């Protein structure tokens, strides 16, 4: 297996990096402005980037997003134009080879500053909130629910999009104050509709989609938001194996579970304090985590994926 791709330095303007992805500005041959999103193999946990990555992780996440964008394209407009490096002007042949399988060429848009979260099961921060308040993000729930229980109805819980640090959960009304009530109603209804459709499909493939998050944006000159970013990946969603679901505790998952478990042992031993720089992950943690990502891809798409 090839080494993990931890960063890119393409001959394109305005490079910027998030925890996992590198972004570049692109001018298409027809003069339109576009955005190149490159999914590296960097891995973050507890908002810290680890010293090493997962070789091929960026390819897996990109291919899962590509599958889902095609899946929902009949119900919502999205930003994805192409995943073919040949469609990106100004790259060398070596750069195009580097991007194979891990890039999305996308429309340039103005991001809506609200993260849209759909919760179908009581888990994560929602479970912590419920234990304290009997509600999730201010939405009251029946008493007596257990960790990882399926909720009576999926919840829509918006949050702010923080430039640095953690996002902050806010109410629907607070979000409407920022972007308008009509837009928030559309975002809520679209988010819950997308979640329900993907949840039902994933369950038919043996996977529980416990929760997920979306980002939306508005193209120049338009008023209707479109779907952007990655969708329904193990980095943006909680996937659980349906045949192992047992409410009352934490569930096995198709994501960074092995990484988090390992890091918690470092914290318990005083070897790391959840602050940068991130530690290097042992080979067995890398291998087992990649196996879970690949299994999620293969279960969801019904196809196999060979990493370089």
PDB file of C-alpha atoms in Angstrom:
ATOM      1  CA  UNK A   1       0.000   0.000   0.000  1.00  0.00           C
ATOM      2  CA  UNK A   2       1.200   3.497  -0.858  1.00  0.00           C
ATOM      3  CA  UNK A   3       2.190   5.914   1.895  1.00  0.00           C
ATOM      4  CA  UNK A   4      -0.408   8.255   3.326  1.00  0.00           C
ATOM      5  CA  UNK A   5      -0.805  11.543   1.425  1.00  0.00           C
ATOM      6  CA  UNK A   6      -0.575  14.163   4.174  1.00  0.00           C
ATOM      7  CA  UNK A   7      -0.497  17.331   2.079  1.00  0.00           C
ATOM      8  CA  UNK A   8      -0.621  18.614  -1.474  1.00  0.00           C
ATOM      9  CA  UNK A   9       1.223  21.519  -3.082  1.00  0.00           C
ATOM     10  CA  UNK A  10      -0.414  21.938  -6.472  1.00  0.00           C
ATOM     11  CA  UNK A  11       0.404  24.695  -8.940  1.00  0.00           C
ATOM     12  CA  UNK A  12      -2.991  26.296  -8.399  1.00  0.00           C
ATOM     13  CA  UNK A  13      -3.879  29.565  -6.636  1.00  0.00           C
ATOM     14  CA  UNK A  14      -5.129  30.273  -3.133  1.00  0.00           C
ATOM     15  CA  UNK A  15      -4.241  27.011  -1.414  1.00  0.00           C
ATOM     16  CA  UNK A  16      -5.795  26.603   2.034  1.00  0.00           C
ATOM     17  CA  UNK A  17      -6.036  23.613   4.311  1.00  0.00           C
ATOM     18  CA  UNK A  18      -8.536  22.288   6.782  1.00  0.00           C
ATOM     19  CA  UNK A  19      -7.992  19.407   9.148  1.00  0.00           C
ATOM     20  CA  UNK A  20      -8.365  16.863   6.363  1.00  0.00           C
ATOM     21  CA  UNK A  21      -8.734  18.602   2.999  1.00  0.00           C
ATOM     22  CA  UNK A  22      -6.723  20.977   0.823  1.00  0.00           C
ATOM     23  CA  UNK A  23      -8.643  23.513  -1.265  1.00  0.00           C
ATOM     24  CA  UNK A  24      -7.642  25.460  -4.369  1.00  0.00           C
ATOM     25  CA  UNK A  25      -9.272  27.999  -6.642  1.00  0.00           C
ATOM     26  CA  UNK A  26      -9.765  26.922 -10.245  1.00  0.00           C
ATOM     27  CA  UNK A  27     -10.820  28.782 -13.361  1.00  0.00           C
ATOM     28  CA  UNK A  28     -12.489  26.395 -15.794  1.00  0.00           C
ATOM     29  CA  UNK A  29     -11.874  26.499 -19.538  1.00  0.00           C
ATOM     30  CA  UNK A  30     -15.268  28.178 -20.017  1.00  0.00           C
ATOM     31  CA  UNK A  31     -14.286  30.966 -17.612  1.00  0.00           C
ATOM     32  CA  UNK A  32     -16.356  29.826 -14.634  1.00  0.00           C
ATOM     33  CA  UNK A  33     -14.839  29.926 -11.153  1.00  0.00           C
ATOM     34  CA  UNK A  34     -14.651  26.547  -9.424  1.00  0.00           C
ATOM     35  CA  UNK A  35     -13.263  24.994  -6.263  1.00  0.00           C
ATOM     36  CA  UNK A  36     -10.951  21.993  -6.113  1.00  0.00           C
ATOM     37  CA  UNK A  37     -11.331  19.923  -2.946  1.00  0.00           C
ATOM     38  CA  UNK A  38      -8.604  17.360  -2.304  1.00  0.00           C
ATOM     39  CA  UNK A  39      -9.207  14.762   0.399  1.00  0.00           C
ATOM     40  CA  UNK A  40      -5.813  13.972   1.907  1.00  0.00           C
ATOM     41  CA  UNK A  41      -5.138  11.029   4.202  1.00  0.00           C
ATOM     42  CA  UNK A  42      -4.779  13.268   7.252  1.00  0.00           C
ATOM     43  CA  UNK A  43      -6.755  12.095  10.241  1.00  0.00           C
ATOM     44  CA  UNK A  44      -8.148  14.269  13.010  1.00  0.00           C
ATOM     45  CA  UNK A  45      -9.591  13.203  16.333  1.00  0.00           C
ATOM     46  CA  UNK A  46     -10.697  15.437  19.189  1.00  0.00           C
ATOM     47  CA  UNK A  47     -10.089  18.336  16.745  1.00  0.00           C
ATOM     48  CA  UNK A  48      -6.369  17.496  16.515  1.00  0.00           C
ATOM     49  CA  UNK A  49      -4.588  16.221  13.397  1.00  0.00           C
ATOM     50  CA  UNK A  50      -2.584  13.073  14.027  1.00  0.00           C
ATOM     51  CA  UNK A  51       1.113  12.829  13.156  1.00  0.00           C
ATOM     52  CA  UNK A  52       0.454  10.123  10.575  1.00  0.00           C
ATOM     53  CA  UNK A  53      -2.567   9.439   8.413  1.00  0.00           C
ATOM     54  CA  UNK A  54      -4.561   6.530   7.022  1.00  0.00           C
ATOM     55  CA  UNK A  55      -3.219   5.585   3.576  1.00  0.00           C
ATOM     56  CA  UNK A  56      -6.087   5.846   1.085  1.00  0.00           C
ATOM     57  CA  UNK A  57      -8.606   7.347   3.515  1.00  0.00           C
ATOM     58  CA  UNK A  58      -9.122  10.374   1.274  1.00  0.00           C
ATOM     59  CA  UNK A  59      -9.934   8.117  -1.655  1.00  0.00           C
ATOM     60  CA  UNK A  60     -12.482   6.143   0.370  1.00  0.00           C
ATOM     61  CA  UNK A  61     -14.239   9.283   1.629  1.00  0.00           C
ATOM     62  CA  UNK A  62     -14.327  10.857  -1.835  1.00  0.00           C
ATOM     63  CA  UNK A  63     -15.767   7.730  -3.425  1.00  0.00           C
ATOM     64  CA  UNK A  64     -18.434   7.432  -0.717  1.00  0.00           C
ATOM     65  CA  UNK A  65     -19.428  11.088  -1.237  1.00  0.00           C
ATOM     66  CA  UNK A  66     -19.506  10.571  -5.009  1.00  0.00           C
ATOM     67  CA  UNK A  67     -21.871   7.623  -4.553  1.00  0.00           C
ATOM     68  CA  UNK A  68     -24.204   9.616  -2.322  1.00  0.00           C
ATOM     69  CA  UNK A  69     -24.201  12.751  -4.498  1.00  0.00           C
ATOM     70  CA  UNK A  70     -25.349  10.583  -7.390  1.00  0.00           C
ATOM     71  CA  UNK A  71     -27.890   8.893  -5.095  1.00  0.00           C
ATOM     72  CA  UNK A  72     -29.566  12.166  -4.051  1.00  0.00           C
ATOM     73  CA  UNK A  73     -29.120  14.126  -7.293  1.00  0.00           C
ATOM     74  CA  UNK A  74     -32.762  13.583  -8.263  1.00  0.00           C
ATOM     75  CA  UNK A  75     -33.984  15.343  -5.107  1.00  0.00           C
ATOM     76  CA  UNK A  76     -31.479  18.121  -4.326  1.00  0.00           C
ATOM     77  CA  UNK A  77     -28.993  20.136  -6.340  1.00  0.00           C
ATOM     78  CA  UNK A  78     -25.342  19.820  -5.268  1.00  0.00           C
ATOM     79  CA  UNK A  79     -21.964  21.346  -5.954  1.00  0.00           C
ATOM     80  CA  UNK A  80     -20.093  18.396  -7.482  1.00  0.00           C
ATOM     81  CA  UNK A  81     -19.034  18.944 -11.096  1.00  0.00           C
ATOM     82  CA  UNK A  82     -16.456  16.208 -11.618  1.00  0.00           C
ATOM     83  CA  UNK A  83     -14.146  13.748  -9.894  1.00  0.00           C
ATOM     84  CA  UNK A  84     -11.882  13.394 -12.959  1.00  0.00           C
ATOM     85  CA  UNK A  85      -8.457  15.081 -12.629  1.00  0.00           C
ATOM     86  CA  UNK A  86      -8.459  15.597 -16.410  1.00  0.00           C
ATOM     87  CA  UNK A  87     -11.184  18.217 -15.910  1.00  0.00           C
ATOM     88  CA  UNK A  88      -8.937  20.433 -13.762  1.00  0.00           C
ATOM     89  CA  UNK A  89      -7.021  22.966 -15.872  1.00  0.00           C
ATOM     90  CA  UNK A  90      -3.442  23.858 -15.081  1.00  0.00           C
ATOM     91  CA  UNK A  91      -2.218  20.573 -13.582  1.00  0.00           C
ATOM     92  CA  UNK A  92       0.797  18.529 -14.576  1.00  0.00           C
ATOM     93  CA  UNK A  93       0.442  14.827 -15.360  1.00  0.00           C
ATOM     94  CA  UNK A  94       2.102  14.029 -12.026  1.00  0.00           C
ATOM     95  CA  UNK A  95      -0.392  16.205 -10.149  1.00  0.00           C
ATOM     96  CA  UNK A  96      -3.318  14.587 -11.947  1.00  0.00           C
ATOM     97  CA  UNK A  97      -2.018  11.149 -10.974  1.00  0.00           C
ATOM     98  CA  UNK A  98      -1.725  12.308  -7.357  1.00  0.00           C
ATOM     99  CA  UNK A  99      -5.386  13.393  -7.337  1.00  0.00           C
ATOM    100  CA  UNK A 100      -6.831  10.235  -8.839  1.00  0.00           C
ATOM    101  CA  UNK A 101      -9.803   9.084  -6.772  1.00  0.00           C
ATOM    102  CA  UNK A 102      -9.460  11.766  -4.078  1.00  0.00           C
ATOM    103  CA  UNK A 103     -10.603  15.043  -5.679  1.00  0.00           C
ATOM    104  CA  UNK A 104     -13.883  16.841  -6.218  1.00  0.00           C
ATOM    105  CA  UNK A 105     -14.153  19.717  -8.658  1.00  0.00           C
ATOM    106  CA  UNK A 106     -17.029  21.819  -7.387  1.00  0.00           C
ATOM    107  CA  UNK A 107     -19.038  24.936  -8.057  1.00  0.00           C
ATOM    108  CA  UNK A 108     -17.957  28.094  -6.225  1.00  0.00           C
ATOM    109  CA  UNK A 109     -20.682  29.180  -3.833  1.00  0.00           C
ATOM    110  CA  UNK A 110     -21.409  31.270  -0.740  1.00  0.00           C
ATOM    111  CA  UNK A 111     -21.614  28.967   2.266  1.00  0.00           C
ATOM    112  CA  UNK A 112     -24.665  29.159   4.509  1.00  0.00           C
ATOM    113  CA  UNK A 113     -23.147  29.636   8.009  1.00  0.00           C
ATOM    114  CA  UNK A 114     -25.277  26.920   9.612  1.00  0.00           C
ATOM    115  CA  UNK A 115     -24.352  23.256   9.996  1.00  0.00           C
ATOM    116  CA  UNK A 116     -27.442  21.085   9.561  1.00  0.00           C
ATOM    117  CA  UNK A 117     -27.540  17.969  11.746  1.00  0.00           C
ATOM    118  CA  UNK A 118     -30.070  15.150  11.615  1.00  0.00           C
ATOM    119  CA  UNK A 119     -30.240  12.787  14.585  1.00  0.00           C
ATOM    120  CA  UNK A 120     -32.122   9.514  14.340  1.00  0.00           C
ATOM    121  CA  UNK A 121     -30.660   7.873  17.423  1.00  0.00           C
ATOM    122  CA  UNK A 122     -29.768   9.109  20.903  1.00  0.00           C
ATOM    123  CA  UNK A 123     -25.983   9.095  20.968  1.00  0.00           C
ATOM    124  CA  UNK A 124     -22.869  11.240  21.285  1.00  0.00           C
ATOM    125  CA  UNK A 125     -23.435  14.783  22.504  1.00  0.00           C
ATOM    126  CA  UNK A 126     -27.187  14.224  22.202  1.00  0.00           C
ATOM    127  CA  UNK A 127     -27.046  11.452  24.787  1.00  0.00           C
ATOM    128  CA  UNK A 128     -24.984  13.629  27.131  1.00  0.00           C
ATOM    129  CA  UNK A 129     -27.470  16.467  26.718  1.00  0.00           C
ATOM    130  CA  UNK A 130     -30.429  14.154  27.354  1.00  0.00           C
ATOM    131  CA  UNK A 131     -28.898  12.770  30.546  1.00  0.00           C
ATOM    132  CA  UNK A 132     -28.585  16.306  31.907  1.00  0.00           C
ATOM    133  CA  UNK A 133     -31.721  18.000  30.604  1.00  0.00           C
ATOM    134  CA  UNK A 134     -34.097  15.347  29.283  1.00  0.00           C
ATOM    135  CA  UNK A 135     -33.817  17.081  25.917  1.00  0.00           C
ATOM    136  CA  UNK A 136     -31.488  17.261  22.923  1.00  0.00           C
ATOM    137  CA  UNK A 137     -30.540  20.797  21.919  1.00  0.00           C
ATOM    138  CA  UNK A 138     -33.620  22.064  23.724  1.00  0.00           C
ATOM    139  CA  UNK A 139     -36.004  19.559  22.093  1.00  0.00           C
ATOM    140  CA  UNK A 140     -37.797  17.637  24.859  1.00  0.00           C
ATOM    141  CA  UNK A 141     -37.820  13.840  24.600  1.00  0.00           C
ATOM    142  CA  UNK A 142     -39.715  11.086  26.459  1.00  0.00           C
ATOM    143  CA  UNK A 143     -38.239   9.933  29.763  1.00  0.00           C
ATOM    144  CA  UNK A 144     -36.465   6.605  30.051  1.00  0.00           C
ATOM    145  CA  UNK A 145     -34.587   6.537  26.760  1.00  0.00           C
ATOM    146  CA  UNK A 146     -31.296   4.646  26.686  1.00  0.00           C
ATOM    147  CA  UNK A 147     -27.954   5.405  25.087  1.00  0.00           C
ATOM    148  CA  UNK A 148     -28.216   4.557  21.357  1.00  0.00           C
ATOM    149  CA  UNK A 149     -32.013   4.219  21.384  1.00  0.00           C
ATOM    150  CA  UNK A 150     -33.808   5.055  18.158  1.00  0.00           C
ATOM    151  CA  UNK A 151     -35.600   8.376  18.586  1.00  0.00           C
ATOM    152  CA  UNK A 152     -39.381   8.555  18.151  1.00  0.00           C
ATOM    153  CA  UNK A 153     -38.786  10.916  15.208  1.00  0.00           C
ATOM    154  CA  UNK A 154     -35.527  12.206  13.707  1.00  0.00           C
ATOM    155  CA  UNK A 155     -34.429  15.558  15.129  1.00  0.00           C
ATOM    156  CA  UNK A 156     -33.048  18.560  13.281  1.00  0.00           C
ATOM    157  CA  UNK A 157     -30.436  20.341  15.390  1.00  0.00           C
ATOM    158  CA  UNK A 158     -28.561  23.210  13.740  1.00  0.00           C
ATOM    159  CA  UNK A 159     -25.217  24.526  14.893  1.00  0.00           C
ATOM    160  CA  UNK A 160     -22.929  27.417  14.092  1.00  0.00           C
ATOM    161  CA  UNK A 161     -20.000  26.898  11.753  1.00  0.00           C
ATOM    162  CA  UNK A 162     -16.985  27.982  13.768  1.00  0.00           C
ATOM    163  CA  UNK A 163     -13.908  29.167  11.870  1.00  0.00           C
ATOM    164  CA  UNK A 164     -11.819  27.920  14.782  1.00  0.00           C
ATOM    165  CA  UNK A 165     -12.612  25.763  17.779  1.00  0.00           C
ATOM    166  CA  UNK A 166     -15.866  23.889  18.210  1.00  0.00           C
ATOM    167  CA  UNK A 167     -19.226  24.461  16.564  1.00  0.00           C
ATOM    168  CA  UNK A 168     -21.997  25.522  18.940  1.00  0.00           C
ATOM    169  CA  UNK A 169     -25.490  24.027  18.994  1.00  0.00           C
ATOM    170  CA  UNK A 170     -28.189  26.650  18.522  1.00  0.00           C
ATOM    171  CA  UNK A 171     -31.977  26.603  18.319  1.00  0.00           C
ATOM    172  CA  UNK A 172     -33.980  26.745  15.110  1.00  0.00           C
ATOM    173  CA  UNK A 173     -35.063  30.283  15.979  1.00  0.00           C
ATOM    174  CA  UNK A 174     -31.475  31.399  16.582  1.00  0.00           C
ATOM    175  CA  UNK A 175     -30.465  29.947  13.213  1.00  0.00           C
ATOM    176  CA  UNK A 176     -33.460  31.660  11.561  1.00  0.00           C
ATOM    177  CA  UNK A 177     -32.288  34.975  13.017  1.00  0.00           C
ATOM    178  CA  UNK A 178     -29.028  34.487  11.113  1.00  0.00           C
ATOM    179  CA  UNK A 179     -30.252  33.296   7.715  1.00  0.00           C
ATOM    180  CA  UNK A 180     -34.023  33.862   7.687  1.00  0.00           C
ATOM    181  CA  UNK A 181     -36.997  31.729   8.680  1.00  0.00           C
ATOM    182  CA  UNK A 182     -37.892  30.641   5.135  1.00  0.00           C
ATOM    183  CA  UNK A 183     -34.357  29.456   4.426  1.00  0.00           C
ATOM    184  CA  UNK A 184     -34.116  27.624   7.738  1.00  0.00           C
ATOM    185  CA  UNK A 185     -37.417  25.874   7.083  1.00  0.00           C
ATOM    186  CA  UNK A 186     -36.085  24.703   3.719  1.00  0.00           C
ATOM    187  CA  UNK A 187     -32.811  23.570   5.312  1.00  0.00           C
ATOM    188  CA  UNK A 188     -34.626  21.650   8.043  1.00  0.00           C
ATOM    189  CA  UNK A 189     -37.034  19.913   5.669  1.00  0.00           C
ATOM    190  CA  UNK A 190     -34.276  19.082   3.176  1.00  0.00           C
ATOM    191  CA  UNK A 191     -31.958  17.788   5.904  1.00  0.00           C
ATOM    192  CA  UNK A 192     -34.583  15.494   7.400  1.00  0.00           C
ATOM    193  CA  UNK A 193     -35.687  14.300   3.971  1.00  0.00           C
ATOM    194  CA  UNK A 194     -32.138  13.428   2.929  1.00  0.00           C
ATOM    195  CA  UNK A 195     -31.506  11.692   6.244  1.00  0.00           C
ATOM    196  CA  UNK A 196     -34.656   9.568   6.018  1.00  0.00           C
ATOM    197  CA  UNK A 197     -33.885   8.461   2.483  1.00  0.00           C
ATOM    198  CA  UNK A 198     -30.276   7.565   3.243  1.00  0.00           C
ATOM    199  CA  UNK A 199     -31.214   5.922   6.563  1.00  0.00           C
ATOM    200  CA  UNK A 200     -33.647   3.578   4.852  1.00  0.00           C
ATOM    201  CA  UNK A 201     -31.194   2.715   2.090  1.00  0.00           C
ATOM    202  CA  UNK A 202     -28.305   2.133   4.507  1.00  0.00           C
ATOM    203  CA  UNK A 203     -30.486  -0.140   6.642  1.00  0.00           C
ATOM    204  CA  UNK A 204     -31.204  -2.248   3.559  1.00  0.00           C
ATOM    205  CA  UNK A 205     -27.419  -2.689   3.331  1.00  0.00           C
ATOM    206  CA  UNK A 206     -27.083  -3.709   6.989  1.00  0.00           C
ATOM    207  CA  UNK A 207     -26.000  -0.327   8.310  1.00  0.00           C
ATOM    208  CA  UNK A 208     -27.709   1.986  10.794  1.00  0.00           C
ATOM    209  CA  UNK A 209     -27.255   5.660   9.971  1.00  0.00           C
ATOM    210  CA  UNK A 210     -27.465   7.072  13.495  1.00  0.00           C
ATOM    211  CA  UNK A 211     -26.900  10.718  12.628  1.00  0.00           C
ATOM    212  CA  UNK A 212     -25.300  12.913  10.000  1.00  0.00           C
ATOM    213  CA  UNK A 213     -24.480  16.513   9.170  1.00  0.00           C
ATOM    214  CA  UNK A 214     -24.755  18.616   6.037  1.00  0.00           C
ATOM    215  CA  UNK A 215     -23.515  21.912   4.742  1.00  0.00           C
ATOM    216  CA  UNK A 216     -25.311  24.041   2.191  1.00  0.00           C
ATOM    217  CA  UNK A 217     -24.398  27.063   0.116  1.00  0.00           C
ATOM    218  CA  UNK A 218     -25.918  29.455  -2.410  1.00  0.00           C
ATOM    219  CA  UNK A 219     -24.450  29.798  -5.929  1.00  0.00           C
ATOM    220  CA  UNK A 220     -23.803  33.335  -7.193  1.00  0.00           C
ATOM    221  CA  UNK A 221     -27.000  34.896  -8.494  1.00  0.00           C
ATOM    222  CA  UNK A 222     -29.203  32.152  -7.013  1.00  0.00           C
ATOM    223  CA  UNK A 223     -31.522  32.093  -4.021  1.00  0.00           C
ATOM    224  CA  UNK A 224     -31.970  28.352  -3.482  1.00  0.00           C
ATOM    225  CA  UNK A 225     -29.234  26.600  -1.455  1.00  0.00           C
ATOM    226  CA  UNK A 226     -27.438  23.569  -2.805  1.00  0.00           C
ATOM    227  CA  UNK A 227     -25.770  20.659  -0.994  1.00  0.00           C
ATOM    228  CA  UNK A 228     -21.991  20.899  -0.568  1.00  0.00           C
ATOM    229  CA  UNK A 229     -19.023  19.366   1.272  1.00  0.00           C
ATOM    230  CA  UNK A 230     -18.906  15.601   1.894  1.00  0.00           C
ATOM    231  CA  UNK A 231     -22.097  13.680   2.584  1.00  0.00           C
ATOM    232  CA  UNK A 232     -22.880  10.440   4.419  1.00  0.00           C
ATOM    233  CA  UNK A 233     -19.249   9.487   5.021  1.00  0.00           C
ATOM    234  CA  UNK A 234     -17.825   7.899   8.185  1.00  0.00           C
ATOM    235  CA  UNK A 235     -16.307  11.317   8.959  1.00  0.00           C
ATOM    236  CA  UNK A 236     -19.638  13.177   8.758  1.00  0.00           C
ATOM    237  CA  UNK A 237     -21.993  10.456  10.019  1.00  0.00           C
ATOM    238  CA  UNK A 238     -22.308   7.699  12.569  1.00  0.00           C
ATOM    239  CA  UNK A 239     -22.655   4.301  10.917  1.00  0.00           C
ATOM    240  CA  UNK A 240     -23.372   1.230  13.044  1.00  0.00           C
ATOM    241  CA  UNK A 241     -23.637  -2.425  11.971  1.00  0.00           C
ATOM    242  CA  UNK A 242     -27.368  -3.159  12.214  1.00  0.00           C
ATOM    243  CA  UNK A 243     -26.900  -6.751  13.337  1.00  0.00           C
ATOM    244  CA  UNK A 244     -24.890  -5.628  16.385  1.00  0.00           C
ATOM    245  CA  UNK A 245     -27.121  -2.779  17.552  1.00  0.00           C
ATOM    246  CA  UNK A 246     -27.854  -3.093  21.270  1.00  0.00           C
ATOM    247  CA  UNK A 247     -29.324   0.027  22.917  1.00  0.00           C
ATOM    248  CA  UNK A 248     -28.025   0.765  26.389  1.00  0.00           C
ATOM    249  CA  UNK A 249     -24.415   1.561  25.568  1.00  0.00           C
ATOM    250  CA  UNK A 250     -21.964   2.684  22.915  1.00  0.00           C
ATOM    251  CA  UNK A 251     -22.155   0.898  19.565  1.00  0.00           C
ATOM    252  CA  UNK A 252     -19.431  -0.494  17.311  1.00  0.00           C
ATOM    253  CA  UNK A 253     -19.060   1.864  14.378  1.00  0.00           C
ATOM    254  CA  UNK A 254     -17.611   2.320  10.906  1.00  0.00           C
ATOM    255  CA  UNK A 255     -15.442   5.296  11.718  1.00  0.00           C
ATOM    256  CA  UNK A 256     -12.512   6.370  13.905  1.00  0.00           C
ATOM    257  CA  UNK A 257     -13.558   4.232  16.861  1.00  0.00           C
ATOM    258  CA  UNK A 258     -10.225   2.396  17.062  1.00  0.00           C
ATOM    259  CA  UNK A 259      -8.367   5.708  16.884  1.00  0.00           C
ATOM    260  CA  UNK A 260     -10.432   7.295  19.649  1.00  0.00           C
ATOM    261  CA  UNK A 261     -10.067   4.223  21.858  1.00  0.00           C
ATOM    262  CA  UNK A 262      -6.296   4.236  21.413  1.00  0.00           C
ATOM    263  CA  UNK A 263      -6.035   7.969  22.097  1.00  0.00           C
ATOM    264  CA  UNK A 264      -8.073   7.624  25.270  1.00  0.00           C
ATOM    265  CA  UNK A 265      -5.470   5.157  26.574  1.00  0.00           C
ATOM    266  CA  UNK A 266      -2.783   7.780  25.954  1.00  0.00           C
ATOM    267  CA  UNK A 267      -4.832  10.353  27.838  1.00  0.00           C
ATOM    268  CA  UNK A 268      -5.424   7.948  30.731  1.00  0.00           C
ATOM    269  CA  UNK A 269      -1.693   7.237  30.935  1.00  0.00           C
ATOM    270  CA  UNK A 270      -0.784  10.920  30.845  1.00  0.00           C
ATOM    271  CA  UNK A 271       1.030  10.559  27.514  1.00  0.00           C
ATOM    272  CA  UNK A 272      -1.258  13.008  25.635  1.00  0.00           C
ATOM    273  CA  UNK A 273      -3.627  15.781  26.698  1.00  0.00           C
ATOM    274  CA  UNK A 274      -5.795  16.108  23.553  1.00  0.00           C
ATOM    275  CA  UNK A 275      -3.807  19.145  22.429  1.00  0.00           C
ATOM    276  CA  UNK A 276      -1.629  19.557  19.319  1.00  0.00           C
ATOM    277  CA  UNK A 277       0.580  18.032  18.158  1.00  0.00           C
ATOM    278  CA  UNK A 278      -1.256  14.762  17.638  1.00  0.00           C
ATOM    279  CA  UNK A 279       0.593  11.513  18.383  1.00  0.00           C
ATOM    280  CA  UNK A 280       1.602   8.932  15.800  1.00  0.00           C
ATOM    281  CA  UNK A 281      -0.843   6.050  15.491  1.00  0.00           C
ATOM    282  CA  UNK A 282       0.438   2.456  15.672  1.00  0.00           C
ATOM    283  CA  UNK A 283       0.233   0.333  12.533  1.00  0.00           C
ATOM    284  CA  UNK A 284      -2.487  -1.943  13.921  1.00  0.00           C
ATOM    285  CA  UNK A 285      -4.758   1.025  14.755  1.00  0.00           C
ATOM    286  CA  UNK A 286      -4.247   2.414  11.238  1.00  0.00           C
ATOM    287  CA  UNK A 287      -4.961  -0.973   9.638  1.00  0.00           C
ATOM    288  CA  UNK A 288      -8.092  -1.733  11.682  1.00  0.00           C
ATOM    289  CA  UNK A 289      -9.518   1.751  11.115  1.00  0.00           C
ATOM    290  CA  UNK A 290      -8.962   1.527   7.359  1.00  0.00           C
ATOM    291  CA  UNK A 291     -10.714  -1.838   7.337  1.00  0.00           C
ATOM    292  CA  UNK A 292     -13.800  -0.226   8.866  1.00  0.00           C
ATOM    293  CA  UNK A 293     -13.821   2.605   6.313  1.00  0.00           C
ATOM    294  CA  UNK A 294     -13.492   0.112   3.465  1.00  0.00           C
ATOM    295  CA  UNK A 295     -16.237  -2.100   4.867  1.00  0.00           C
ATOM    296  CA  UNK A 296     -18.560   0.904   5.052  1.00  0.00           C
ATOM    297  CA  UNK A 297     -17.841   1.729   1.402  1.00  0.00           C
ATOM    298  CA  UNK A 298     -18.364  -1.817   0.225  1.00  0.00           C
ATOM    299  CA  UNK A 299     -21.568  -2.331   2.198  1.00  0.00           C
ATOM    300  CA  UNK A 300     -23.087   0.943   1.056  1.00  0.00           C
ATOM    301  CA  UNK A 301     -22.138   0.804  -2.613  1.00  0.00           C
ATOM    302  CA  UNK A 302     -22.153  -2.959  -3.203  1.00  0.00           C
ATOM    303  CA  UNK A 303     -18.754  -2.635  -4.907  1.00  0.00           C
ATOM    304  CA  UNK A 304     -15.154  -3.156  -3.835  1.00  0.00           C
ATOM    305  CA  UNK A 305     -12.425  -0.542  -3.799  1.00  0.00           C
ATOM    306  CA  UNK A 306      -8.745  -1.225  -4.395  1.00  0.00           C
ATOM    307  CA  UNK A 307      -6.415   1.316  -2.844  1.00  0.00           C
ATOM    308  CA  UNK A 308      -3.088   2.154  -4.519  1.00  0.00           C
TER     309      UNK A 308
END
